[in-house]
PDB file of C-alpha atoms in Angstrom:
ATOM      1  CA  UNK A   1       0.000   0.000   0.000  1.00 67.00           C
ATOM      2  CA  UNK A   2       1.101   3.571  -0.588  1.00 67.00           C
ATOM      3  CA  UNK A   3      -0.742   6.867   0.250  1.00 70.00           C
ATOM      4  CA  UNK A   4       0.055  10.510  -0.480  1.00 69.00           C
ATOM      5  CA  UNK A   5      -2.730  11.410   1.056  1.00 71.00           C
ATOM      6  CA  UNK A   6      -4.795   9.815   3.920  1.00 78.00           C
ATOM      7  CA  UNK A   7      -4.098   6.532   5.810  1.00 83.00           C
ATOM      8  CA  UNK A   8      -5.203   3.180   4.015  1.00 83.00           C
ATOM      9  CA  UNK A   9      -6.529   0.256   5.726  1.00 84.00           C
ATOM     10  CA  UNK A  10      -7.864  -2.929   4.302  1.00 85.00           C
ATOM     11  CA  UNK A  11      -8.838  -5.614   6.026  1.00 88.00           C
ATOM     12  CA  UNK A  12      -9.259  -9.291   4.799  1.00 89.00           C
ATOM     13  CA  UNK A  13      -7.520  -8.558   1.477  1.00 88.00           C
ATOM     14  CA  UNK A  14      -5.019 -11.176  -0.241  1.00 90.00           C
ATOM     15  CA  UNK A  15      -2.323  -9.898  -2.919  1.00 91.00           C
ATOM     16  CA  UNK A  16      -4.270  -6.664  -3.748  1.00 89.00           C
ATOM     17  CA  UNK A  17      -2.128  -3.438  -4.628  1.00 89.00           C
ATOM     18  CA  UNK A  18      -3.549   0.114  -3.178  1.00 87.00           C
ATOM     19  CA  UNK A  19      -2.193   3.257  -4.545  1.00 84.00           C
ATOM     20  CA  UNK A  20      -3.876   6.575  -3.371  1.00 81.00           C
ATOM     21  CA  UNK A  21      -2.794   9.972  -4.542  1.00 77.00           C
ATOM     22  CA  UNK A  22      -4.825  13.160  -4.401  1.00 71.00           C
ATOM     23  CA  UNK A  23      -6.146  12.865  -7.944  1.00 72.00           C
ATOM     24  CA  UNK A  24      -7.074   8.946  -7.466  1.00 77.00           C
ATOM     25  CA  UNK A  25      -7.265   5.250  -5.426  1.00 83.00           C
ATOM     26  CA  UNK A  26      -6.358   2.558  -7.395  1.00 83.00           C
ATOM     27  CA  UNK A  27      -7.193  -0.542  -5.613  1.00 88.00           C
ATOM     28  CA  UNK A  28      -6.143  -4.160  -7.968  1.00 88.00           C
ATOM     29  CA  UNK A  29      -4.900  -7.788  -7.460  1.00 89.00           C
ATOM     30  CA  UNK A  30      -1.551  -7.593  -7.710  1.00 88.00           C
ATOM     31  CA  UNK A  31      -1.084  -9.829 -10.882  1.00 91.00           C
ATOM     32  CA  UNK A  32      -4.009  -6.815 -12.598  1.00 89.00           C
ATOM     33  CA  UNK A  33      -2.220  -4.268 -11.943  1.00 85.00           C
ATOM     34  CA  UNK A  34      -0.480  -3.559 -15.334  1.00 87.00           C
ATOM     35  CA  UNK A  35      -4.433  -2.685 -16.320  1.00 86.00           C
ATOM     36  CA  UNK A  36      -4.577   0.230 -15.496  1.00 83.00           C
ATOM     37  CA  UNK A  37      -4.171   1.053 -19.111  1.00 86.00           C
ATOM     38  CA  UNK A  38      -7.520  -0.153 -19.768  1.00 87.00           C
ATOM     39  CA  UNK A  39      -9.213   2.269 -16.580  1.00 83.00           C
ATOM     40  CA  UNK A  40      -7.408   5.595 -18.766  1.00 81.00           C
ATOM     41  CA  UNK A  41      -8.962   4.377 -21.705  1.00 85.00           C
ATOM     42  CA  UNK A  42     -12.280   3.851 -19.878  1.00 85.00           C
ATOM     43  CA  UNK A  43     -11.872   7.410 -18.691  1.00 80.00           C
ATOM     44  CA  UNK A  44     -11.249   9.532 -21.632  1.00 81.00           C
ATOM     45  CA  UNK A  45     -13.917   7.440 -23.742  1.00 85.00           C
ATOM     46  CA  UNK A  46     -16.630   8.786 -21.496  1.00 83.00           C
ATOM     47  CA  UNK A  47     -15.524  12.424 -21.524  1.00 74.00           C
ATOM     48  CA  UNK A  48     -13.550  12.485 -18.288  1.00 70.00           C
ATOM     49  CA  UNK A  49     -10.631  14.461 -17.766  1.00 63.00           C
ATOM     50  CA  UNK A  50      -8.437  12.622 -14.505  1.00 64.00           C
ATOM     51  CA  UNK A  51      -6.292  11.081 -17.246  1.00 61.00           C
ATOM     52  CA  UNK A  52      -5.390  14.535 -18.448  1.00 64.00           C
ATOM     53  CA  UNK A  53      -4.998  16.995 -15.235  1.00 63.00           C
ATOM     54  CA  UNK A  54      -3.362  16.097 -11.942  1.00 68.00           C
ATOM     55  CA  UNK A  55      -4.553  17.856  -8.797  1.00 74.00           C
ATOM     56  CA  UNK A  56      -0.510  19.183  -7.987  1.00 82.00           C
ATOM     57  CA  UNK A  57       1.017  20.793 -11.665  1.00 88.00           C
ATOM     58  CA  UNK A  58       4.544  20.775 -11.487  1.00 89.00           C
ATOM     59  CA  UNK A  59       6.190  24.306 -13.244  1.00 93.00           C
ATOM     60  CA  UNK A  60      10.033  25.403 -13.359  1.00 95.00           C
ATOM     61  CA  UNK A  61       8.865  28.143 -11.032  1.00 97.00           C
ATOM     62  CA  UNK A  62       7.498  25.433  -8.222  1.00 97.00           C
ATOM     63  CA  UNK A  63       4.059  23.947  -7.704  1.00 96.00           C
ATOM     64  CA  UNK A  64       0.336  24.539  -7.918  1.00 95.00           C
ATOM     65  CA  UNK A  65      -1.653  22.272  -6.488  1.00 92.00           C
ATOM     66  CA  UNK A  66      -6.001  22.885  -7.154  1.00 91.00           C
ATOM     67  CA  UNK A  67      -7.818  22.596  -4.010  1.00 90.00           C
ATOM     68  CA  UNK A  68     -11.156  22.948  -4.551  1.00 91.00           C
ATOM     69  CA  UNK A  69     -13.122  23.937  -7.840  1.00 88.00           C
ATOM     70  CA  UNK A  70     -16.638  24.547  -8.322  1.00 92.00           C
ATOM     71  CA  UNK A  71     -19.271  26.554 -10.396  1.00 93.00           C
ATOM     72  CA  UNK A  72     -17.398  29.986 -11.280  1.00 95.00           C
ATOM     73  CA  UNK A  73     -14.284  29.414  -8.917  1.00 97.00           C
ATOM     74  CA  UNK A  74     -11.522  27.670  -8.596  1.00 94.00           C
ATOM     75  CA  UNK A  75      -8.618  27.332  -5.788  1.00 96.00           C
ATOM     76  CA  UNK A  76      -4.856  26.698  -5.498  1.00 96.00           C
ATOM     77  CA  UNK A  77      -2.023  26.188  -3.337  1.00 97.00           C
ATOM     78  CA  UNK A  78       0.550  27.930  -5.203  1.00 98.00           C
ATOM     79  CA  UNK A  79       4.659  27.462  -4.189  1.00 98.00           C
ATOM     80  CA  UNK A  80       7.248  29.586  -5.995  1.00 98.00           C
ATOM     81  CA  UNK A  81      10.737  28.997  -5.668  1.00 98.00           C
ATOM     82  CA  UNK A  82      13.281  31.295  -3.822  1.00 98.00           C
ATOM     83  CA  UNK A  83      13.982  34.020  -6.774  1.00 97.00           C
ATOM     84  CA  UNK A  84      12.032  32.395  -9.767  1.00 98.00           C
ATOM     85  CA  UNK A  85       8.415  34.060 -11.035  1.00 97.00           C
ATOM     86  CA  UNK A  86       5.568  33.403 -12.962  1.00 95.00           C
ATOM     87  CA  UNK A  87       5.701  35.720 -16.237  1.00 93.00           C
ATOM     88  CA  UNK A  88       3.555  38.839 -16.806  1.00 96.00           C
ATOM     89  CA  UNK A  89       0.151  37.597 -18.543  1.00 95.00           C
ATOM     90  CA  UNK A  90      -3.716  37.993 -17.779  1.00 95.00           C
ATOM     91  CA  UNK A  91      -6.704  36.284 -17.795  1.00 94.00           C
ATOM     92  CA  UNK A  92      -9.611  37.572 -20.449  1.00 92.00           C
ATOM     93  CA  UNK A  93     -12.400  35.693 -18.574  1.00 94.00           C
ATOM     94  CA  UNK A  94     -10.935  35.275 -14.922  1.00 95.00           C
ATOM     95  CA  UNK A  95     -10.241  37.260 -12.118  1.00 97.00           C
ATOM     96  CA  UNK A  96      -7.475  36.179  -9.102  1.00 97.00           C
ATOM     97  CA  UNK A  97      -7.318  36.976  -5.387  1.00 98.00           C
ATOM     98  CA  UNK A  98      -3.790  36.222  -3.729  1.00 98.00           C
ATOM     99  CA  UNK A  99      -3.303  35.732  -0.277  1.00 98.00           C
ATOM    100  CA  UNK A 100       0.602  35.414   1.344  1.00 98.00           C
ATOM    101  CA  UNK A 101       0.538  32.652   3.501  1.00 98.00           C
ATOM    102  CA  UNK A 102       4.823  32.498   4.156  1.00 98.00           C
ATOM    103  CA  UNK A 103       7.012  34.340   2.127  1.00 98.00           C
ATOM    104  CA  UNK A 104       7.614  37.739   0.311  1.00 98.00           C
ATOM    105  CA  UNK A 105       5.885  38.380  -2.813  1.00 98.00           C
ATOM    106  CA  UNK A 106       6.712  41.418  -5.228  1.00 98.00           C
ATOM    107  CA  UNK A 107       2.881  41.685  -7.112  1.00 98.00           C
ATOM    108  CA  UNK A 108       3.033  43.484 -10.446  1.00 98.00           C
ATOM    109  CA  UNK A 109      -0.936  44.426 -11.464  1.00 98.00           C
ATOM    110  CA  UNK A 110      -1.457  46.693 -14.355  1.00 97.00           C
ATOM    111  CA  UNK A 111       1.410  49.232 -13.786  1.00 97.00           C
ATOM    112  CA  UNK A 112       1.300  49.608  -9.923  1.00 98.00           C
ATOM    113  CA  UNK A 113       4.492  47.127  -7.996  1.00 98.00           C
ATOM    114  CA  UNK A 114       3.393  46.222  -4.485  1.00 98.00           C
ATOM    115  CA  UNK A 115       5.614  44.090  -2.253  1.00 98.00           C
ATOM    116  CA  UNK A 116       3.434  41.426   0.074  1.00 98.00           C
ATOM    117  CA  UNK A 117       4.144  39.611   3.220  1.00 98.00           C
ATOM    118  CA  UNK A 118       2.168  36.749   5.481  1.00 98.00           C
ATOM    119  CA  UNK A 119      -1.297  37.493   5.343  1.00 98.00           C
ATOM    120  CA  UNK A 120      -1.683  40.236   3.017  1.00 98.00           C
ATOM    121  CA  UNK A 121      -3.376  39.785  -0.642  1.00 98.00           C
ATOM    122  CA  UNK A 122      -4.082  41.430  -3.784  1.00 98.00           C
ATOM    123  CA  UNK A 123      -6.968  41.196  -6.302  1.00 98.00           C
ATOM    124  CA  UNK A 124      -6.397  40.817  -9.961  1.00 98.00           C
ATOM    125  CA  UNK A 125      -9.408  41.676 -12.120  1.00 98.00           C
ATOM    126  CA  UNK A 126      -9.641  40.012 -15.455  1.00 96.00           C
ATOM    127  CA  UNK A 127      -7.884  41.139 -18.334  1.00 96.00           C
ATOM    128  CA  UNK A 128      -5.174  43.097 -16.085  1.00 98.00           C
ATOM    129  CA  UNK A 129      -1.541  42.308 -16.810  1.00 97.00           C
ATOM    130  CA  UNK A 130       0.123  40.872 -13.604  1.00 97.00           C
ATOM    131  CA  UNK A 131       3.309  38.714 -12.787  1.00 97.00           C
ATOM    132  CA  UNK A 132       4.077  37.337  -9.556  1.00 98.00           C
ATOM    133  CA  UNK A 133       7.834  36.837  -8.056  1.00 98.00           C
ATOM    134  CA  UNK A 134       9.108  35.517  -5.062  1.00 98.00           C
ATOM    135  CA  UNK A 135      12.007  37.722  -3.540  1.00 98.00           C
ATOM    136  CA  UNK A 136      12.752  35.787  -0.081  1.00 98.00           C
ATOM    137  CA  UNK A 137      15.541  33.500   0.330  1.00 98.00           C
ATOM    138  CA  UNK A 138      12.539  30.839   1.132  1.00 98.00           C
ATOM    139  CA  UNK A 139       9.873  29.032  -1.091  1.00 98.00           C
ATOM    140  CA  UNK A 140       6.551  31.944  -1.274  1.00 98.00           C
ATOM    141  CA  UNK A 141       3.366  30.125  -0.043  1.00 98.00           C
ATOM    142  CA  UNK A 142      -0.033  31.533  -1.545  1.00 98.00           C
ATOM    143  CA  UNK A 143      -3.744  30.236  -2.038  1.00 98.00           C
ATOM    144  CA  UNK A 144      -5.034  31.877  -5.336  1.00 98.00           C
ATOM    145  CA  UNK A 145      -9.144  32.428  -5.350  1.00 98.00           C
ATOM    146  CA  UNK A 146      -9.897  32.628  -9.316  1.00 97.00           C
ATOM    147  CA  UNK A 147     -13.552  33.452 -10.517  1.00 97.00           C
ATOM    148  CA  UNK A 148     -15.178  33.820 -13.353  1.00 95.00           C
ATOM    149  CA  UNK A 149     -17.025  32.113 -16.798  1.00 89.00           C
ATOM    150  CA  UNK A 150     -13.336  30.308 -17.685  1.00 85.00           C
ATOM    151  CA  UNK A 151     -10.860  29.216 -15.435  1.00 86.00           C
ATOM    152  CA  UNK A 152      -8.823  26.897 -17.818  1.00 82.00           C
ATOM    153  CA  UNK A 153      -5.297  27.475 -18.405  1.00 78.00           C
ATOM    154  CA  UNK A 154      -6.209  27.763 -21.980  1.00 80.00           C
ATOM    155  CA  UNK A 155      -7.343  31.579 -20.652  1.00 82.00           C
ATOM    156  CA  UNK A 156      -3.946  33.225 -20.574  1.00 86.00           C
ATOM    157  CA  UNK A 157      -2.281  35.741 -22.769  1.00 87.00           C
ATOM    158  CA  UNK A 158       1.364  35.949 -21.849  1.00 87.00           C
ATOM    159  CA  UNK A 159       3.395  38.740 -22.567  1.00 88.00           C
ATOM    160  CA  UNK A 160       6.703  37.315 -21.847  1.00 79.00           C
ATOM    161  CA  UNK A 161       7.772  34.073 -21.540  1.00 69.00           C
ATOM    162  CA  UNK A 162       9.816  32.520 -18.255  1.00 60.00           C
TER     163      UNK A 162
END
């Protein structure tokens, strides 16, 4: 058995393999295991999307991780790197509400700078340019809040790459 997230337990079970990550619980005999294969195909034949998207995104800036999504909004765990940043883009059909949870964050939104500690945020409307860097010496902790009618990453115009 293996867990990323909460404990396992299984009782009464003979040569049966249990993964659990935050995006999914496989549970298989151990000689079915190689399967899988056919559970992905299952998937994307009836229009699902776990096969595609992973609850934690790795990026060369750090980590996102969604923790919740529903009808209009959507929320992350975000974790930049000491002295990387995500490049100046917006969203045309999302907005984004930052809040510091450890770190320093230097917030650029539309032409204003603003430099943000522990519990302090910033909104970004949609369709305002806005790049986020992390300027401490240790990894910048953050939940983003988006909402709107699209909160894809297929919604981003970038103006500069990383």
């Amino acid at each position: 058995m293996r867990s990323s997230g909460p404990t396992i337990a299984c009782v009464g079970l003979d040569d049966v393999v249990v993964v659990a990550t935050p995006d999914a619980i496989l549970v298989a005999h151990r000689d079915r295991v190689q399967d899988v294969k056919a559970i992905v195909e299952q998937l994307a034949k009836s229009g699902r999307d776990e096969h595609l998207f992973h609850t934690m995104v790795h990026r060369p800036w750090g980590t996102y991780e969604i923790t919740d999504r529903g009808e209009g909004y959507q929320t992350k765990r975000v974790v930049v790197k000491p002295g990387e940043r995500l490049a100046l883009a917006k969203h045309q059909n999302r907005a984004e509400h930052w809040i510091i949870v450890r770190g320093i964050a230097r917030v650029t939104r539309g032409d204003a700078t603003f430099v943000l500690g522990e519990n302090e945020s910033i909104y970004v409307p949609a369709d305002t340019p806005h790049k986020l860097e992390n300027i401490g010496a240790s990894p910048l902790h953050l939940i983003e809040v988006q909402s709107g009618r699209l909160l894809s990453e297929d919604d981003v115009v970038r103006f500069e790459s990383r």
